[in-house]
């Protein structure tokens, strides 16, 4: 079983729509959680961190449920510029070090 | 800050040839990561270093792959001999104490 699993989509939505992405992770020792955004043929870039209390950044809301090992991202009032691949990411720490583990990504296409 | 610098941006090589990918991390970052991205497998962690020391190379596909970090400002990922299935985008990323990851623009490798 892959450590981080996401629905690959694609999600095709009109401008102004609300869309939600979900992600599950397998290792309960995971300690930090993120959503990254990746545009076509570009490198991944941090979109936002995810906290148990839930956090919001403008039109974006992220939520973490540690008990269910579940992470979500909600995008409200979708814009054309939101079209990208959204990567669910967990950061695992151990005695040796730390590394980001990525899901395969969910593709979003916003159309006018 | 120039960010994480990878070279070359594109590499086309024939099966059996040696390929060397290069990475210059952000100055002061103590972690360096090599990832590989394909459509089928997404972003996979190959190996990472902390203070120039390899910490976890369990993601390296096989003995044909090797990585070095001779100093804090330079790392290489070598494939010898290369095979068509190695075709992918290879990303290098660096991090300060495991926080705030920054990715390079990637090297798009094609093995024919």
PDB file of C-alpha atoms in Angstrom:
ATOM      1  CA  UNK A   1       0.000   0.000   0.000  1.00  0.00           C
ATOM      2  CA  UNK A   2       1.323   3.402  -0.965  1.00  0.00           C
ATOM      3  CA  UNK A   3       2.077   5.658   1.989  1.00  0.00           C
ATOM      4  CA  UNK A   4       0.016   8.579   0.699  1.00  0.00           C
ATOM      5  CA  UNK A   5      -3.028   7.984  -1.483  1.00  0.00           C
ATOM      6  CA  UNK A   6      -5.088  10.452  -3.473  1.00  0.00           C
ATOM      7  CA  UNK A   7      -7.807  10.283  -6.087  1.00  0.00           C
ATOM      8  CA  UNK A   8      -5.930  11.205  -9.283  1.00  0.00           C
ATOM      9  CA  UNK A   9      -8.964  12.858 -10.858  1.00  0.00           C
ATOM     10  CA  UNK A  10      -9.099  14.757 -13.096  1.00  0.00           C
ATOM     11  CA  UNK A  11     -11.567  17.093 -11.480  1.00  0.00           C
ATOM     12  CA  UNK A  12     -13.133  19.291 -14.155  1.00  0.00           C
ATOM     13  CA  UNK A  13     -15.073  22.218 -12.668  1.00  0.00           C
ATOM     14  CA  UNK A  14     -16.407  25.562 -13.896  1.00  0.00           C
ATOM     15  CA  UNK A  15     -15.114  28.857 -12.596  1.00  0.00           C
ATOM     16  CA  UNK A  16     -16.659  29.746  -9.259  1.00  0.00           C
ATOM     17  CA  UNK A  17     -17.203  26.153  -8.193  1.00  0.00           C
ATOM     18  CA  UNK A  18     -16.154  24.683  -4.865  1.00  0.00           C
ATOM     19  CA  UNK A  19     -14.016  21.569  -5.089  1.00  0.00           C
ATOM     20  CA  UNK A  20     -12.617  19.267  -2.415  1.00  0.00           C
ATOM     21  CA  UNK A  21      -9.668  16.895  -2.527  1.00  0.00           C
ATOM     22  CA  UNK A  22      -9.038  14.108  -0.076  1.00  0.00           C
ATOM     23  CA  UNK A  23      -5.982  12.142   0.879  1.00  0.00           C
ATOM     24  CA  UNK A  24      -5.163   9.312   3.257  1.00  0.00           C
ATOM     25  CA  UNK A  25      -1.828   8.340   4.716  1.00  0.00           C
ATOM     26  CA  UNK A  26      -0.754   4.996   6.102  1.00  0.00           C
ATOM     27  CA  UNK A  27       1.926   5.798   8.665  1.00  0.00           C
ATOM     28  CA  UNK A  28       0.494   6.993  11.952  1.00  0.00           C
ATOM     29  CA  UNK A  29       3.945   8.295  12.895  1.00  0.00           C
ATOM     30  CA  UNK A  30       3.639  11.040  10.269  1.00  0.00           C
ATOM     31  CA  UNK A  31       4.079  14.355  11.987  1.00  0.00           C
ATOM     32  CA  UNK A  32       3.610  17.193   9.511  1.00  0.00           C
ATOM     33  CA  UNK A  33       1.261  17.565   6.611  1.00  0.00           C
ATOM     34  CA  UNK A  34       1.120  19.796   3.567  1.00  0.00           C
ATOM     35  CA  UNK A  35      -0.527  20.480   0.262  1.00  0.00           C
ATOM     36  CA  UNK A  36       1.801  21.277  -2.624  1.00  0.00           C
ATOM     37  CA  UNK A  37       0.802  22.598  -6.008  1.00  0.00           C
ATOM     38  CA  UNK A  38       2.510  21.551  -9.218  1.00  0.00           C
ATOM     39  CA  UNK A  39       1.943  23.264 -12.538  1.00  0.00           C
ATOM     40  CA  UNK A  40       2.561  21.434 -15.781  1.00  0.00           C
ATOM     41  CA  UNK A  41       6.284  20.802 -16.341  1.00  0.00           C
ATOM     42  CA  UNK A  42       7.215  22.764 -13.215  1.00  0.00           C
ATOM     43  CA  UNK A  43       8.518  21.869  -9.793  1.00  0.00           C
ATOM     44  CA  UNK A  44       6.199  21.346  -6.802  1.00  0.00           C
ATOM     45  CA  UNK A  45       5.643  24.402  -4.622  1.00  0.00           C
ATOM     46  CA  UNK A  46       4.197  24.635  -1.137  1.00  0.00           C
ATOM     47  CA  UNK A  47       0.550  25.679  -1.123  1.00  0.00           C
ATOM     48  CA  UNK A  48      -0.146  25.409   2.578  1.00  0.00           C
ATOM     49  CA  UNK A  49       0.552  23.468   5.722  1.00  0.00           C
ATOM     50  CA  UNK A  50      -2.219  21.416   7.329  1.00  0.00           C
ATOM     51  CA  UNK A  51      -3.012  21.534  11.032  1.00  0.00           C
ATOM     52  CA  UNK A  52      -5.381  19.494  13.167  1.00  0.00           C
ATOM     53  CA  UNK A  53      -7.328  22.597  14.037  1.00  0.00           C
ATOM     54  CA  UNK A  54      -7.870  23.321  10.361  1.00  0.00           C
ATOM     55  CA  UNK A  55      -6.422  26.311   8.611  1.00  0.00           C
ATOM     56  CA  UNK A  56      -7.516  28.713   5.943  1.00  0.00           C
ATOM     57  CA  UNK A  57      -5.628  30.797   3.429  1.00  0.00           C
ATOM     58  CA  UNK A  58      -7.971  32.921   1.376  1.00  0.00           C
ATOM     59  CA  UNK A  59     -10.079  30.594  -0.767  1.00  0.00           C
ATOM     60  CA  UNK A  60      -8.187  27.512   0.428  1.00  0.00           C
ATOM     61  CA  UNK A  61      -9.039  25.500   3.542  1.00  0.00           C
ATOM     62  CA  UNK A  62      -7.047  22.502   4.744  1.00  0.00           C
ATOM     63  CA  UNK A  63      -8.064  20.002   7.374  1.00  0.00           C
ATOM     64  CA  UNK A  64      -6.358  17.112   9.122  1.00  0.00           C
ATOM     65  CA  UNK A  65      -7.991  14.193  10.932  1.00  0.00           C
ATOM     66  CA  UNK A  66      -5.240  12.274  12.698  1.00  0.00           C
ATOM     67  CA  UNK A  67      -7.571   9.576  14.014  1.00  0.00           C
ATOM     68  CA  UNK A  68      -8.689   8.698  10.492  1.00  0.00           C
ATOM     69  CA  UNK A  69      -5.324   9.550   8.928  1.00  0.00           C
ATOM     70  CA  UNK A  70      -7.128  11.776   6.481  1.00  0.00           C
ATOM     71  CA  UNK A  71      -6.252  15.151   4.961  1.00  0.00           C
ATOM     72  CA  UNK A  72      -8.461  17.414   2.901  1.00  0.00           C
ATOM     73  CA  UNK A  73      -8.204  20.557   0.795  1.00  0.00           C
ATOM     74  CA  UNK A  74     -11.183  22.723  -0.094  1.00  0.00           C
ATOM     75  CA  UNK A  75     -10.991  25.348  -2.812  1.00  0.00           C
ATOM     76  CA  UNK A  76     -13.825  27.857  -2.956  1.00  0.00           C
ATOM     77  CA  UNK A  77     -14.704  30.141  -5.875  1.00  0.00           C
ATOM     78  CA  UNK A  78     -12.361  28.313  -8.263  1.00  0.00           C
ATOM     79  CA  UNK A  79     -10.312  30.413 -10.679  1.00  0.00           C
ATOM     80  CA  UNK A  80      -8.841  29.438 -14.020  1.00  0.00           C
ATOM     81  CA  UNK A  81      -5.429  29.906 -12.426  1.00  0.00           C
ATOM     82  CA  UNK A  82      -6.198  27.138  -9.910  1.00  0.00           C
ATOM     83  CA  UNK A  83      -5.778  24.562 -12.677  1.00  0.00           C
ATOM     84  CA  UNK A  84      -2.853  22.420 -11.570  1.00  0.00           C
ATOM     85  CA  UNK A  85      -1.999  19.166  -9.824  1.00  0.00           C
ATOM     86  CA  UNK A  86      -2.406  19.189  -6.047  1.00  0.00           C
ATOM     87  CA  UNK A  87      -0.075  16.947  -4.096  1.00  0.00           C
ATOM     88  CA  UNK A  88      -0.813  15.667  -0.633  1.00  0.00           C
ATOM     89  CA  UNK A  89       2.392  15.441   1.393  1.00  0.00           C
ATOM     90  CA  UNK A  90       3.412  14.021   4.753  1.00  0.00           C
ATOM     91  CA  UNK A  91       6.671  14.721   6.556  1.00  0.00           C
ATOM     92  CA  UNK A  92       8.056  11.828   8.492  1.00  0.00           C
ATOM     93  CA  UNK A  93      10.626  12.354  11.218  1.00  0.00           C
ATOM     94  CA  UNK A  94      12.766   9.674  12.781  1.00  0.00           C
ATOM     95  CA  UNK A  95      16.046   9.471  14.657  1.00  0.00           C
ATOM     96  CA  UNK A  96      18.016   9.681  11.432  1.00  0.00           C
ATOM     97  CA  UNK A  97      16.265  12.536   9.743  1.00  0.00           C
ATOM     98  CA  UNK A  98      13.183  13.783   7.978  1.00  0.00           C
ATOM     99  CA  UNK A  99      11.743  13.577   4.475  1.00  0.00           C
ATOM    100  CA  UNK A 100       8.625  14.532   2.532  1.00  0.00           C
ATOM    101  CA  UNK A 101       6.553  11.714   1.093  1.00  0.00           C
ATOM    102  CA  UNK A 102       4.248  12.711  -1.757  1.00  0.00           C
ATOM    103  CA  UNK A 103       0.961  11.385  -3.029  1.00  0.00           C
ATOM    104  CA  UNK A 104       0.632  10.995  -6.793  1.00  0.00           C
ATOM    105  CA  UNK A 105      -1.471  14.117  -7.002  1.00  0.00           C
ATOM    106  CA  UNK A 106      -4.975  15.152  -7.973  1.00  0.00           C
ATOM    107  CA  UNK A 107      -5.411  17.055 -11.213  1.00  0.00           C
ATOM    108  CA  UNK A 108      -7.776  20.029 -11.255  1.00  0.00           C
ATOM    109  CA  UNK A 109      -8.970  21.712 -14.418  1.00  0.00           C
ATOM    110  CA  UNK A 110     -11.045  24.881 -14.055  1.00  0.00           C
ATOM    111  CA  UNK A 111     -12.868  26.045 -17.157  1.00  0.00           C
ATOM    112  CA  UNK A 112     -14.677  29.275 -18.065  1.00  0.00           C
TER     113      UNK A 112
ATOM    114  CA  UNK B   1      18.950  33.778  -3.372  1.00  0.00           C
ATOM    115  CA  UNK B   2      19.184  31.768  -6.597  1.00  0.00           C
ATOM    116  CA  UNK B   3      17.231  28.848  -5.190  1.00  0.00           C
ATOM    117  CA  UNK B   4      18.077  25.218  -5.843  1.00  0.00           C
ATOM    118  CA  UNK B   5      19.969  24.916  -9.107  1.00  0.00           C
ATOM    119  CA  UNK B   6      19.883  21.753 -11.168  1.00  0.00           C
ATOM    120  CA  UNK B   7      21.743  20.909 -14.333  1.00  0.00           C
ATOM    121  CA  UNK B   8      21.238  19.993 -17.033  1.00  0.00           C
ATOM    122  CA  UNK B   9      17.586  20.982 -17.584  1.00  0.00           C
ATOM    123  CA  UNK B  10      17.208  18.342 -20.275  1.00  0.00           C
ATOM    124  CA  UNK B  11      19.266  15.262 -21.047  1.00  0.00           C
ATOM    125  CA  UNK B  12      18.807  12.834 -23.902  1.00  0.00           C
ATOM    126  CA  UNK B  13      21.092   9.852 -23.878  1.00  0.00           C
ATOM    127  CA  UNK B  14      21.379   6.403 -25.374  1.00  0.00           C
ATOM    128  CA  UNK B  15      20.747   3.268 -23.414  1.00  0.00           C
ATOM    129  CA  UNK B  16      23.896   2.069 -21.695  1.00  0.00           C
ATOM    130  CA  UNK B  17      25.462   5.494 -21.317  1.00  0.00           C
ATOM    131  CA  UNK B  18      26.359   7.069 -17.993  1.00  0.00           C
ATOM    132  CA  UNK B  19      24.236  10.019 -16.898  1.00  0.00           C
ATOM    133  CA  UNK B  20      25.182  12.501 -14.199  1.00  0.00           C
ATOM    134  CA  UNK B  21      22.669  14.951 -12.760  1.00  0.00           C
ATOM    135  CA  UNK B  22      23.852  17.869 -10.664  1.00  0.00           C
ATOM    136  CA  UNK B  23      22.353  19.923  -7.877  1.00  0.00           C
ATOM    137  CA  UNK B  24      23.384  23.002  -5.931  1.00  0.00           C
ATOM    138  CA  UNK B  25      21.236  23.440  -2.808  1.00  0.00           C
ATOM    139  CA  UNK B  26      20.333  26.698  -1.143  1.00  0.00           C
ATOM    140  CA  UNK B  27      23.217  27.965   0.940  1.00  0.00           C
ATOM    141  CA  UNK B  28      22.740  27.103   4.601  1.00  0.00           C
ATOM    142  CA  UNK B  29      20.259  24.298   4.029  1.00  0.00           C
ATOM    143  CA  UNK B  30      21.333  21.118   5.797  1.00  0.00           C
ATOM    144  CA  UNK B  31      19.069  18.631   3.992  1.00  0.00           C
ATOM    145  CA  UNK B  32      19.244  17.620   0.347  1.00  0.00           C
ATOM    146  CA  UNK B  33      16.790  15.293  -1.396  1.00  0.00           C
ATOM    147  CA  UNK B  34      16.665  13.569  -4.768  1.00  0.00           C
ATOM    148  CA  UNK B  35      13.209  12.709  -6.148  1.00  0.00           C
ATOM    149  CA  UNK B  36      12.109  11.080  -9.400  1.00  0.00           C
ATOM    150  CA  UNK B  37       8.737  11.798 -11.011  1.00  0.00           C
ATOM    151  CA  UNK B  38       6.927   9.676 -13.582  1.00  0.00           C
ATOM    152  CA  UNK B  39       3.301   9.551 -14.631  1.00  0.00           C
ATOM    153  CA  UNK B  40       2.958   6.018 -13.345  1.00  0.00           C
ATOM    154  CA  UNK B  41       4.632   6.353  -9.953  1.00  0.00           C
ATOM    155  CA  UNK B  42       4.384  10.056  -9.136  1.00  0.00           C
ATOM    156  CA  UNK B  43       7.107  11.697  -7.054  1.00  0.00           C
ATOM    157  CA  UNK B  44       9.338   9.114  -5.431  1.00  0.00           C
ATOM    158  CA  UNK B  45      12.013   9.858  -2.864  1.00  0.00           C
ATOM    159  CA  UNK B  46      15.273   8.282  -4.016  1.00  0.00           C
ATOM    160  CA  UNK B  47      17.773   9.367  -1.363  1.00  0.00           C
ATOM    161  CA  UNK B  48      18.390  12.174   1.073  1.00  0.00           C
ATOM    162  CA  UNK B  49      21.360  13.675   2.865  1.00  0.00           C
ATOM    163  CA  UNK B  50      21.705  15.510   6.158  1.00  0.00           C
ATOM    164  CA  UNK B  51      24.862  17.586   6.551  1.00  0.00           C
ATOM    165  CA  UNK B  52      26.316  15.827   3.483  1.00  0.00           C
ATOM    166  CA  UNK B  53      25.780  12.358   4.972  1.00  0.00           C
ATOM    167  CA  UNK B  54      23.401   9.932   3.174  1.00  0.00           C
ATOM    168  CA  UNK B  55      20.574   9.125   5.585  1.00  0.00           C
ATOM    169  CA  UNK B  56      18.165   6.959   3.629  1.00  0.00           C
ATOM    170  CA  UNK B  57      18.826   5.484   0.195  1.00  0.00           C
ATOM    171  CA  UNK B  58      16.075   2.875   0.333  1.00  0.00           C
ATOM    172  CA  UNK B  59      14.330   4.567  -2.576  1.00  0.00           C
ATOM    173  CA  UNK B  60      17.226   4.110  -4.982  1.00  0.00           C
ATOM    174  CA  UNK B  61      15.863   1.681  -7.574  1.00  0.00           C
ATOM    175  CA  UNK B  62      18.949  -0.453  -8.013  1.00  0.00           C
ATOM    176  CA  UNK B  63      22.731  -0.493  -8.012  1.00  0.00           C
ATOM    177  CA  UNK B  64      22.846   1.399 -11.282  1.00  0.00           C
ATOM    178  CA  UNK B  65      21.919   4.503  -9.287  1.00  0.00           C
ATOM    179  CA  UNK B  66      24.356   6.267  -6.991  1.00  0.00           C
ATOM    180  CA  UNK B  67      24.388   9.666  -5.292  1.00  0.00           C
ATOM    181  CA  UNK B  68      27.080  11.692  -3.643  1.00  0.00           C
ATOM    182  CA  UNK B  69      27.331  14.913  -1.722  1.00  0.00           C
ATOM    183  CA  UNK B  70      31.018  15.791  -1.445  1.00  0.00           C
ATOM    184  CA  UNK B  71      30.311  19.150   0.198  1.00  0.00           C
ATOM    185  CA  UNK B  72      27.448  21.311   1.409  1.00  0.00           C
ATOM    186  CA  UNK B  73      27.025  23.059  -1.926  1.00  0.00           C
ATOM    187  CA  UNK B  74      26.980  20.216  -4.428  1.00  0.00           C
ATOM    188  CA  UNK B  75      25.399  16.834  -5.044  1.00  0.00           C
ATOM    189  CA  UNK B  76      25.297  14.419  -7.962  1.00  0.00           C
ATOM    190  CA  UNK B  77      22.981  11.599  -8.961  1.00  0.00           C
ATOM    191  CA  UNK B  78      24.569   9.139 -11.355  1.00  0.00           C
ATOM    192  CA  UNK B  79      22.956   6.402 -13.423  1.00  0.00           C
ATOM    193  CA  UNK B  80      25.296   3.851 -14.970  1.00  0.00           C
ATOM    194  CA  UNK B  81      24.336   2.225 -17.251  1.00  0.00           C
ATOM    195  CA  UNK B  82      21.140   4.078 -18.128  1.00  0.00           C
ATOM    196  CA  UNK B  83      18.023   2.280 -19.368  1.00  0.00           C
ATOM    197  CA  UNK B  84      14.864   3.560 -21.112  1.00  0.00           C
ATOM    198  CA  UNK B  85      12.824   2.950 -17.941  1.00  0.00           C
ATOM    199  CA  UNK B  86      14.974   5.555 -16.173  1.00  0.00           C
ATOM    200  CA  UNK B  87      13.325   8.251 -18.296  1.00  0.00           C
ATOM    201  CA  UNK B  88      11.682  10.674 -15.853  1.00  0.00           C
ATOM    202  CA  UNK B  89      11.994  14.110 -14.329  1.00  0.00           C
ATOM    203  CA  UNK B  90      14.537  14.151 -11.525  1.00  0.00           C
ATOM    204  CA  UNK B  91      14.092  16.827  -8.869  1.00  0.00           C
ATOM    205  CA  UNK B  92      16.539  17.962  -6.260  1.00  0.00           C
ATOM    206  CA  UNK B  93      15.247  19.765  -3.170  1.00  0.00           C
ATOM    207  CA  UNK B  94      16.911  21.295  -0.143  1.00  0.00           C
ATOM    208  CA  UNK B  95      15.582  22.135   3.297  1.00  0.00           C
ATOM    209  CA  UNK B  96      16.555  23.971   6.433  1.00  0.00           C
ATOM    210  CA  UNK B  97      16.288  21.503   9.347  1.00  0.00           C
ATOM    211  CA  UNK B  98      13.522  19.624   7.572  1.00  0.00           C
ATOM    212  CA  UNK B  99      11.311  22.685   7.167  1.00  0.00           C
ATOM    213  CA  UNK B 100      10.625  24.880   4.165  1.00  0.00           C
ATOM    214  CA  UNK B 101      11.533  22.600   1.267  1.00  0.00           C
ATOM    215  CA  UNK B 102      12.594  24.254  -1.981  1.00  0.00           C
ATOM    216  CA  UNK B 103      12.704  22.294  -5.209  1.00  0.00           C
ATOM    217  CA  UNK B 104      14.910  22.864  -8.207  1.00  0.00           C
ATOM    218  CA  UNK B 105      13.413  23.112 -11.690  1.00  0.00           C
ATOM    219  CA  UNK B 106      14.234  19.474 -12.387  1.00  0.00           C
ATOM    220  CA  UNK B 107      16.169  17.553 -15.013  1.00  0.00           C
ATOM    221  CA  UNK B 108      14.076  15.900 -17.710  1.00  0.00           C
ATOM    222  CA  UNK B 109      15.908  12.708 -18.641  1.00  0.00           C
ATOM    223  CA  UNK B 110      15.132  10.727 -21.765  1.00  0.00           C
ATOM    224  CA  UNK B 111      16.951   7.467 -22.381  1.00  0.00           C
ATOM    225  CA  UNK B 112      16.511   6.113 -25.911  1.00  0.00           C
TER     226      UNK B 112
END
